[in-house]
Amino acid sequence: MAALLAGMLLAVPPASLAQQDPSAKVLYRLATQCALKGAAPVPCTVEAVDSGGATLYRHRIGDSVETVRITSEPVTMAIWAHDSRNWRPLRGASARFSTNTVCFNGKDLCVVNPNYLNSVREDRANTRLQGRDLVMVHFGSDGRVDASCYDDACALLLK
Amino acid sequence: MKNLSGLALLLAGVIASPVGAGLALELPSPYGPELIARGGGGGARMGGGGGARMGGGGGARVGGGGGGLGRAGGGGSLGRSGFQGSGGAGGLNRGVTRPAGGWSSGVAGGGLGGPSLNRPAARPGGVVGTPGLNRPAGTGTLNRNVNANLNRNVNVNRNLNRSVNVNRNWNRAVNVNAIGVRPGWARPGWGVARPWNHGWYGGWATPSWGWWGARAATWGVATLATASIINSAVDAAVASNQTVIVVPNTEYQLLFGTVQPTGTSTVAFDVSANGAVYQLSADCQAGLLNGQEPGSAQEAELLNAACQVAFGTAS
């Protein structure tokens, strides 16, 4: 039963997920800039919601909303698919600290979100990002990270 | 993320041979990503020669520096798998922990050019290694063992007739810790990352502040350090993993990560002088340092630097 409920919860549209989860709380709302599929940046807002074991990032760009769900242990990322009304695992994500940018699925969705990066940076248990500027991760078919790279290594691999 | 397809090739190469990534790049593998992801098999960790660490059932991790991909070497224990906790996504996590300074609610226009994964262009005037702005680490200045007179909060000025003027109303700071000097925003991109949502810029980019001109003649100086010089000093410090900048034209060391606005035009910060750390406040609009007008050009420069880090334009 628990598994069934969990499955139902995962399939609930993100807008109502926060409402249904009594423990969910809005971490912040950020007025910033987003870019879709490499297009020119446009104003957008980001609402970050702590929903138990996951954080939801709801990007409102004009009339559209793109919601990314990030879990921990293991770290997984998924985006809400409006067509299938379900969470679709991301293929990859990347971040450039010096531009305060986070991108999902290549450049499908990029956003300036210093809050996220500040929080990541202050994870004292994590020393892997010390001195790093660019980080990219790739998710395997099981949704978990199966590769990551930093800085110049990413540039080499992208050639 | 098709752009990472090359990464799969690298990983395949690493699995095929326990040598460095460079060689692995020259050895394309016929295996697809799925096979690679399961290359850990029983979870053995393959080390030596800068090889990759292969986690059980997960896959390889590419990263680290100096050719060492993860923790190389033998050892029977798997230790951390690399797929758990905060480091499991190359260091990314779900970003739920409230950072020092809190959450920002808006990103200033400033030098913001929209989202970009490209390395930003260098600041005018240079970014890294600007001569003379950053004291090299390990000079001992911060940890100098000073005499007992310095342990008093009062009368510091009269006991110190060295090149640095420590004002008698400066209070000793007692809680300088790692988080205090290394908040999440004190990193590349700090200008945009500063989490406070207010500030008094005063239309200032290059001197003068409103309070500067009247005192400049008394101090015998004509200009304050420009915003770009201070920004470059912070950039250079960040790039070299230092927590202080030498305030231009002074011997004060500003612990720039401690800069914290206390209002729309006021700021608190820590400064190191003569081996001690002092917690100060400044009113950037009125031009006051610890509630007083700067008593010297050096103090004015310190006020100027702290206010620039807090409220100045910086991309």
Coordinates of C-alpha atoms in Angstrom, one line a residue:
Chain A
M1 CA 0.0 0.0 0.0
A2 CA 2.8 2.3 0.9
A3 CA 4.5 1.7 -2.4
L4 CA 1.2 2.4 -4.2
L5 CA 0.7 5.6 -2.4
A6 CA 4.3 6.7 -3.1
G7 CA 3.7 5.9 -6.7
M8 CA 0.6 8.0 -6.8
L9 CA 2.3 10.8 -5.1
L10 CA 5.1 10.8 -7.6
A11 CA 2.6 11.1 -10.4
V12 CA 0.7 14.0 -8.9
P13 CA 1.2 17.2 -10.8
P14 CA 3.7 19.4 -9.1
A15 CA 1.4 22.3 -8.4
S16 CA -0.7 20.2 -6.1
L17 CA 2.1 18.1 -4.7
A18 CA 3.2 20.9 -2.4
Q19 CA -0.4 21.4 -1.3
Q20 CA -0.9 17.7 -0.6
D21 CA 2.3 17.3 1.3
P22 CA 1.8 19.0 4.7
S23 CA 5.5 19.0 5.3
A24 CA 6.2 20.9 2.1
K25 CA 7.4 24.4 2.5
V26 CA 8.5 27.1 0.1
L27 CA 12.2 27.8 0.5
Y28 CA 12.3 30.9 -1.6
R29 CA 10.9 32.6 -4.6
L30 CA 13.5 34.2 -6.9
A31 CA 13.0 36.6 -9.7
T32 CA 15.6 35.9 -12.3
Q33 CA 16.3 34.9 -15.9
C34 CA 15.8 31.7 -17.7
A35 CA 16.6 30.4 -21.2
L36 CA 14.9 27.6 -23.0
K37 CA 16.7 25.4 -25.5
G38 CA 19.5 27.9 -25.9
A39 CA 17.2 30.8 -26.8
A40 CA 17.7 34.3 -25.5
P41 CA 17.2 34.8 -21.7
V42 CA 13.8 35.9 -20.5
P43 CA 12.6 36.9 -17.1
C44 CA 11.3 34.1 -15.0
T45 CA 10.6 33.2 -11.4
V46 CA 11.8 30.2 -9.5
E47 CA 9.9 28.8 -6.6
A48 CA 11.8 26.3 -4.6
V49 CA 9.8 23.9 -2.4
D50 CA 11.1 21.5 0.1
S51 CA 8.9 18.5 -0.1
G52 CA 10.2 15.9 2.2
G53 CA 12.9 13.9 0.4
A54 CA 12.8 16.1 -2.7
T55 CA 13.1 19.7 -3.7
L56 CA 10.9 21.0 -6.4
Y57 CA 12.0 23.9 -8.6
R58 CA 9.1 25.5 -10.3
H59 CA 10.2 27.8 -13.2
R60 CA 7.6 30.1 -14.4
I61 CA 8.5 31.5 -17.8
G62 CA 5.7 33.5 -19.3
D63 CA 2.7 31.3 -19.4
S64 CA 4.6 28.1 -19.1
V65 CA 5.8 26.3 -16.0
E66 CA 8.7 23.8 -15.9
T67 CA 9.2 21.9 -12.7
V68 CA 12.3 20.1 -11.8
R69 CA 12.4 17.6 -9.0
I70 CA 15.7 16.8 -7.2
T71 CA 16.0 14.1 -4.7
S72 CA 18.9 13.2 -2.5
E73 CA 20.5 9.9 -1.6
P74 CA 20.8 9.1 -4.3
V75 CA 20.7 12.4 -6.2
T76 CA 18.2 12.1 -9.0
M77 CA 16.6 14.8 -11.1
A78 CA 13.4 14.7 -13.1
I79 CA 11.3 17.2 -15.0
W80 CA 7.5 17.2 -15.0
A81 CA 6.3 16.0 -18.4
H82 CA 3.1 17.8 -19.2
D83 CA 2.2 15.3 -21.9
S84 CA 2.5 12.2 -19.9
R85 CA 1.7 13.9 -16.6
N86 CA 4.6 12.2 -14.9
W87 CA 8.1 12.8 -13.9
R88 CA 10.6 12.2 -16.7
P89 CA 14.2 11.5 -15.5
L90 CA 16.8 14.0 -16.7
R91 CA 19.6 12.9 -18.9
G92 CA 22.0 15.4 -17.4
A93 CA 22.5 18.6 -15.5
S94 CA 25.3 21.2 -15.2
A95 CA 26.2 24.2 -13.3
R96 CA 28.6 27.1 -13.8
F97 CA 29.2 28.9 -10.5
S98 CA 30.8 32.0 -11.9
T99 CA 27.6 32.7 -14.0
N100 CA 25.3 31.4 -11.3
T101 CA 23.8 29.2 -13.9
V102 CA 22.1 25.8 -13.6
C103 CA 21.1 23.9 -16.7
F104 CA 19.0 20.8 -17.1
N105 CA 19.1 18.3 -20.0
G106 CA 21.8 20.1 -21.8
K107 CA 20.5 23.6 -22.5
D108 CA 16.8 22.6 -22.5
L109 CA 16.3 24.7 -19.4
C110 CA 18.9 27.1 -18.0
V111 CA 18.3 29.4 -15.1
V112 CA 20.3 31.9 -13.1
N113 CA 19.8 30.6 -9.6
P114 CA 22.5 31.7 -7.1
N115 CA 20.4 30.4 -4.2
Y116 CA 20.8 26.8 -5.3
L117 CA 24.5 27.2 -5.9
N118 CA 25.0 29.0 -2.6
S119 CA 23.3 26.2 -0.8
V120 CA 25.4 23.6 -2.7
R121 CA 28.5 25.5 -1.9
E122 CA 27.8 25.4 1.8
D123 CA 27.5 21.7 1.9
R124 CA 30.5 21.2 4.2
A125 CA 30.4 17.5 3.8
N126 CA 31.1 17.9 0.1
T127 CA 34.6 18.8 -0.9
R128 CA 34.3 17.9 -4.5
L129 CA 33.3 21.4 -5.6
Q130 CA 36.0 23.3 -3.8
G131 CA 37.8 25.3 -6.4
R132 CA 35.5 24.1 -9.2
D133 CA 33.5 26.4 -11.5
L134 CA 31.8 24.1 -13.9
V135 CA 30.3 20.7 -13.0
M136 CA 28.3 18.4 -15.3
V137 CA 26.6 15.2 -14.4
H138 CA 25.0 12.5 -16.5
F139 CA 22.3 10.3 -15.3
G140 CA 22.1 6.7 -16.2
S141 CA 19.1 4.8 -17.3
D142 CA 18.3 4.0 -13.7
G143 CA 18.1 7.8 -13.0
R144 CA 21.2 7.9 -10.9
V145 CA 24.4 9.7 -11.7
D146 CA 26.8 7.6 -13.7
A147 CA 29.3 10.2 -14.7
S148 CA 30.4 13.7 -13.7
C149 CA 33.1 16.0 -14.8
Y150 CA 34.6 19.3 -13.7
D151 CA 36.0 22.4 -15.4
D152 CA 38.4 21.8 -18.3
A153 CA 37.6 18.1 -18.3
C154 CA 34.1 18.9 -19.4
A155 CA 35.4 21.1 -22.1
L156 CA 37.6 18.4 -23.4
L157 CA 34.9 15.9 -23.4
L158 CA 32.4 18.1 -25.1
K159 CA 34.6 18.7 -28.2
Chain B
M1 CA 22.4 15.3 -22.7
K2 CA 23.9 14.2 -25.9
N3 CA 26.8 16.4 -25.3
L4 CA 28.0 14.1 -22.7
S5 CA 28.3 11.2 -25.1
G6 CA 32.0 11.8 -25.2
L7 CA 32.1 11.2 -21.5
A8 CA 30.7 7.7 -22.0
L9 CA 33.7 7.0 -24.3
L10 CA 36.0 8.2 -21.7
L11 CA 34.5 6.0 -19.1
A12 CA 34.6 3.0 -21.4
G13 CA 38.2 3.7 -21.9
V14 CA 38.9 3.9 -18.2
I15 CA 37.2 0.6 -17.7
A16 CA 39.1 -1.0 -20.5
S17 CA 42.4 0.1 -19.0
P18 CA 43.5 1.2 -15.6
V19 CA 45.5 4.0 -16.9
G20 CA 44.9 7.7 -17.0
A21 CA 42.1 9.5 -18.6
G22 CA 44.3 10.8 -21.3
L23 CA 45.0 7.4 -22.6
A24 CA 41.5 6.4 -22.2
L25 CA 40.4 9.1 -24.5
E26 CA 42.5 7.5 -27.2
L27 CA 40.9 4.1 -26.7
P28 CA 37.3 4.3 -27.9
S29 CA 35.2 1.5 -26.6
P30 CA 32.4 -0.4 -28.3
Y31 CA 30.5 -0.5 -25.1
G32 CA 27.5 1.7 -24.7
P33 CA 26.6 3.8 -21.7
E34 CA 24.4 1.1 -20.2
L35 CA 27.3 -1.4 -20.0
I36 CA 29.5 1.3 -18.6
A37 CA 27.1 2.2 -16.0
R38 CA 27.2 -1.4 -14.7
G39 CA 30.9 -1.7 -15.1
G40 CA 31.3 -1.7 -11.3
G41 CA 30.1 -5.3 -11.2
G42 CA 30.9 -6.5 -7.8
G43 CA 31.9 -3.1 -6.6
A44 CA 35.6 -3.4 -6.7
R45 CA 37.5 -0.2 -6.7
M46 CA 40.2 0.0 -9.3
G47 CA 43.0 2.3 -8.4
G48 CA 46.5 3.1 -9.3
G49 CA 47.8 5.2 -12.1
G50 CA 45.1 7.8 -11.8
G51 CA 42.5 5.3 -12.7
A52 CA 38.8 5.7 -12.0
R53 CA 37.0 4.5 -9.0
M54 CA 34.2 2.2 -10.0
G55 CA 31.3 1.9 -7.6
G56 CA 29.3 -1.2 -7.1
G57 CA 26.5 -1.4 -9.6
G58 CA 26.8 2.2 -10.4
G59 CA 29.5 3.4 -12.7
A60 CA 32.6 5.4 -13.0
R61 CA 33.1 8.8 -11.7
V62 CA 35.2 11.2 -13.7
G63 CA 36.5 14.2 -11.8
G64 CA 39.0 15.3 -9.3
G65 CA 42.2 16.9 -10.2
G66 CA 45.8 16.1 -10.9
G67 CA 44.9 13.1 -12.9
G68 CA 43.5 11.3 -9.9
L69 CA 40.0 10.2 -10.6
G70 CA 38.5 9.7 -7.2
R71 CA 40.5 7.9 -4.5
A72 CA 42.9 5.8 -6.3
G73 CA 44.9 2.9 -4.9
G74 CA 44.2 -0.4 -3.4
G75 CA 42.5 -1.0 -0.1
G76 CA 39.9 -3.6 0.3
S77 CA 37.2 -1.3 1.7
L78 CA 34.9 0.3 -0.7
G79 CA 34.5 3.3 1.6
R80 CA 32.2 5.9 0.1
S81 CA 30.7 4.6 -3.1
G82 CA 30.5 8.0 -4.7
F83 CA 26.8 7.6 -5.3
Q84 CA 25.5 8.5 -1.9
G85 CA 25.1 11.7 -0.1
S86 CA 26.0 15.2 -1.1
G87 CA 28.8 14.1 -3.4
G88 CA 26.8 11.7 -5.4
A89 CA 26.1 14.0 -8.2
G90 CA 29.5 15.5 -8.7
G91 CA 28.8 17.6 -5.6
L92 CA 25.4 18.8 -6.6
N93 CA 22.6 18.1 -4.2
R94 CA 19.0 19.2 -3.9
G95 CA 19.8 22.6 -2.6
V96 CA 17.6 22.6 0.5
T97 CA 20.0 23.9 3.1
R98 CA 19.6 27.5 3.8
P99 CA 22.9 29.2 3.0
A100 CA 24.6 31.9 5.2
G101 CA 23.0 35.2 4.4
G102 CA 19.8 33.4 3.4
W103 CA 17.9 33.2 0.2
S104 CA 17.9 35.9 -2.4
S105 CA 14.5 36.9 -3.9
G106 CA 15.8 38.6 -6.9
V107 CA 18.8 38.6 -9.2
A108 CA 20.1 42.1 -9.9
G109 CA 20.5 43.2 -13.4
G110 CA 24.0 44.4 -12.9
G111 CA 26.4 42.4 -15.1
L112 CA 23.9 39.6 -15.4
G113 CA 23.9 38.4 -18.9
G114 CA 21.4 35.6 -18.5
P115 CA 22.0 31.9 -18.0
S116 CA 25.3 30.7 -19.4
L117 CA 27.5 27.8 -19.0
N118 CA 30.4 29.6 -20.7
R119 CA 33.2 30.9 -18.7
P120 CA 32.7 34.6 -18.1
A121 CA 35.0 37.1 -19.6
A122 CA 37.7 38.5 -17.3
R123 CA 36.9 41.7 -15.5
P124 CA 38.5 44.9 -16.9
G125 CA 41.7 45.5 -15.1
G126 CA 42.4 41.8 -14.7
V127 CA 40.9 39.2 -12.5
V128 CA 43.5 36.8 -11.2
G129 CA 46.8 37.7 -9.8
T130 CA 46.6 41.4 -9.8
P131 CA 50.0 42.4 -8.5
G132 CA 50.1 43.8 -5.0
L133 CA 46.5 43.3 -4.1
N134 CA 46.6 40.0 -2.5
R135 CA 49.2 39.0 0.0
P136 CA 50.4 35.5 -0.6
A137 CA 49.2 32.9 1.7
G138 CA 51.4 31.7 4.5
T139 CA 53.1 35.0 5.2
G140 CA 52.1 34.5 8.8
T141 CA 50.6 37.9 9.1
L142 CA 47.2 36.5 10.1
N143 CA 48.6 34.2 12.7
R144 CA 51.3 36.4 14.1
N145 CA 51.8 35.9 17.8
V146 CA 51.5 39.4 19.1
N147 CA 52.3 40.6 22.6
A148 CA 49.9 40.6 25.5
N149 CA 48.9 44.2 25.0
L150 CA 47.0 43.2 21.9
N151 CA 44.6 41.1 23.8
R152 CA 42.9 44.0 25.3
N153 CA 40.0 45.5 23.5
V154 CA 40.8 49.0 24.7
N155 CA 43.9 51.0 24.4
V156 CA 45.0 49.0 21.4
N157 CA 45.9 52.1 19.5
R158 CA 48.3 53.5 22.1
N159 CA 50.1 50.2 22.3
L160 CA 50.6 49.8 18.6
N161 CA 52.6 52.3 16.9
R162 CA 53.3 50.2 13.9
S163 CA 52.4 50.9 10.3
V164 CA 48.8 49.8 10.8
N165 CA 46.5 52.1 12.7
V166 CA 44.1 50.1 14.8
N167 CA 41.5 52.4 16.1
R168 CA 40.7 52.2 19.8
N169 CA 37.0 51.7 19.3
W170 CA 37.5 48.6 17.2
N171 CA 36.2 45.5 19.0
R172 CA 37.8 42.2 18.8
A173 CA 35.8 39.6 16.9
V174 CA 35.4 36.3 18.6
N175 CA 33.5 34.1 16.2
V176 CA 35.4 33.8 13.0
N177 CA 34.7 30.3 11.7
A178 CA 34.9 28.5 8.5
I179 CA 31.3 29.3 7.4
G180 CA 31.7 32.9 8.5
V181 CA 34.6 33.4 6.2
R182 CA 33.4 31.1 3.4
P183 CA 29.7 31.7 2.9
G184 CA 28.2 30.2 -0.2
W185 CA 28.1 33.5 -2.0
A186 CA 31.9 34.1 -1.6
R187 CA 32.8 32.2 -4.8
P188 CA 33.1 32.8 -8.5
G189 CA 30.1 34.9 -9.5
W190 CA 29.9 36.5 -6.0
G191 CA 28.6 39.8 -7.3
V192 CA 25.3 38.1 -8.4
A193 CA 25.4 35.5 -5.7
R194 CA 25.3 38.0 -2.8
P195 CA 22.0 37.0 -1.2
W196 CA 20.8 40.3 0.2
N197 CA 18.2 42.0 -1.7
H198 CA 18.9 45.6 -0.8
G199 CA 21.7 48.0 -0.9
W200 CA 22.8 51.5 -1.3
Y201 CA 24.9 51.9 -4.4
G202 CA 24.7 55.7 -4.4
G203 CA 25.4 55.7 -8.1
W204 CA 29.0 55.1 -7.2
A205 CA 31.3 53.3 -9.5
T206 CA 34.4 55.3 -9.2
P207 CA 35.0 57.8 -6.3
S208 CA 33.9 59.9 -4.9
W209 CA 31.5 58.9 -2.2
G210 CA 29.6 61.9 -0.9
W211 CA 31.7 61.8 2.3
W212 CA 35.0 61.5 0.6
G213 CA 35.9 64.8 -0.9
A214 CA 35.9 66.9 2.2
R215 CA 38.3 64.6 4.0
A216 CA 40.6 63.7 1.1
A217 CA 42.8 66.8 1.4
T218 CA 43.2 66.2 5.1
W219 CA 44.4 62.6 4.4
G220 CA 46.6 63.8 1.7
V221 CA 45.2 61.4 -0.9
A222 CA 43.2 62.1 -4.0
T223 CA 41.4 58.9 -4.8
L224 CA 40.1 55.7 -3.3
A225 CA 40.5 52.4 -4.9
T226 CA 38.1 51.9 -7.7
A227 CA 35.3 49.3 -7.7
S228 CA 37.1 47.3 -10.4
I229 CA 40.3 47.1 -8.3
I230 CA 38.4 45.8 -5.3
N231 CA 36.3 43.4 -7.4
S232 CA 39.5 42.1 -8.9
A233 CA 41.0 41.6 -5.5
V234 CA 38.0 39.6 -4.4
D235 CA 38.1 37.6 -7.7
A236 CA 41.7 36.8 -7.2
A237 CA 41.2 35.8 -3.6
V238 CA 38.3 33.5 -4.6
A239 CA 40.4 32.0 -7.4
S240 CA 43.2 31.2 -5.0
N241 CA 40.9 30.0 -2.3
Q242 CA 41.8 32.8 0.1
T243 CA 39.4 34.4 2.5
V244 CA 41.0 37.9 2.7
I245 CA 41.9 40.7 0.5
V246 CA 44.4 43.3 1.3
V247 CA 42.6 46.6 1.3
P248 CA 44.3 48.6 -1.4
N249 CA 46.7 51.2 -0.1
T250 CA 46.5 49.8 3.4
E251 CA 47.8 46.9 5.5
Y252 CA 44.3 45.9 6.5
Q253 CA 43.0 42.6 5.4
L254 CA 39.3 42.4 4.8
L255 CA 37.7 39.0 5.4
F256 CA 35.3 39.6 2.6
G257 CA 33.2 36.6 3.3
T258 CA 32.2 38.2 6.6
V259 CA 30.7 41.2 4.9
Q260 CA 27.0 41.2 5.8
P261 CA 24.6 44.1 5.3
T262 CA 22.7 45.2 8.4
G263 CA 20.5 47.6 6.6
T264 CA 20.1 49.3 3.3
S265 CA 23.3 51.2 3.7
T266 CA 25.0 49.7 6.7
V267 CA 27.3 46.7 6.8
A268 CA 29.2 44.6 9.3
F269 CA 32.4 42.9 8.5
D270 CA 35.6 41.6 10.0
V271 CA 39.1 42.9 9.3
S272 CA 42.5 41.6 10.3
A273 CA 45.1 44.0 11.4
N274 CA 48.3 43.4 13.3
G275 CA 47.5 39.8 13.7
A276 CA 44.1 40.3 15.4
V277 CA 40.7 40.2 13.9
Y278 CA 38.2 43.0 14.6
Q279 CA 34.5 43.2 14.0
L280 CA 33.5 46.5 12.5
S281 CA 30.5 48.2 11.2
A282 CA 30.1 50.8 8.5
D283 CA 27.6 53.2 7.2
C284 CA 28.2 53.4 3.6
Q285 CA 26.0 56.3 3.0
A286 CA 27.1 58.5 5.8
G287 CA 30.7 57.4 5.5
L288 CA 31.1 56.2 9.1
L289 CA 33.3 53.4 10.4
N290 CA 32.2 52.1 13.7
G291 CA 30.1 55.2 14.0
Q292 CA 32.9 57.6 13.4
E293 CA 34.3 59.4 10.5
P294 CA 37.4 57.6 9.1
G295 CA 40.4 58.8 11.0
S296 CA 42.8 58.2 8.2
A297 CA 43.1 57.5 4.5
Q298 CA 43.6 53.8 5.4
E299 CA 40.4 53.7 7.4
A300 CA 38.6 55.4 4.5
E301 CA 40.0 52.8 2.1
L302 CA 38.7 50.1 4.4
L303 CA 35.3 51.6 4.6
N304 CA 35.3 52.0 0.8
A305 CA 36.3 48.3 0.3
A306 CA 33.7 46.9 2.7
C307 CA 31.0 49.0 1.1
Q308 CA 32.0 47.9 -2.4
V309 CA 31.9 44.2 -1.5
A310 CA 28.5 44.7 0.1
F311 CA 26.7 47.0 -2.2
G312 CA 28.9 47.9 -5.1
T313 CA 28.3 46.8 -8.6
A314 CA 30.0 43.6 -9.4
S315 CA 29.1 41.0 -12.0

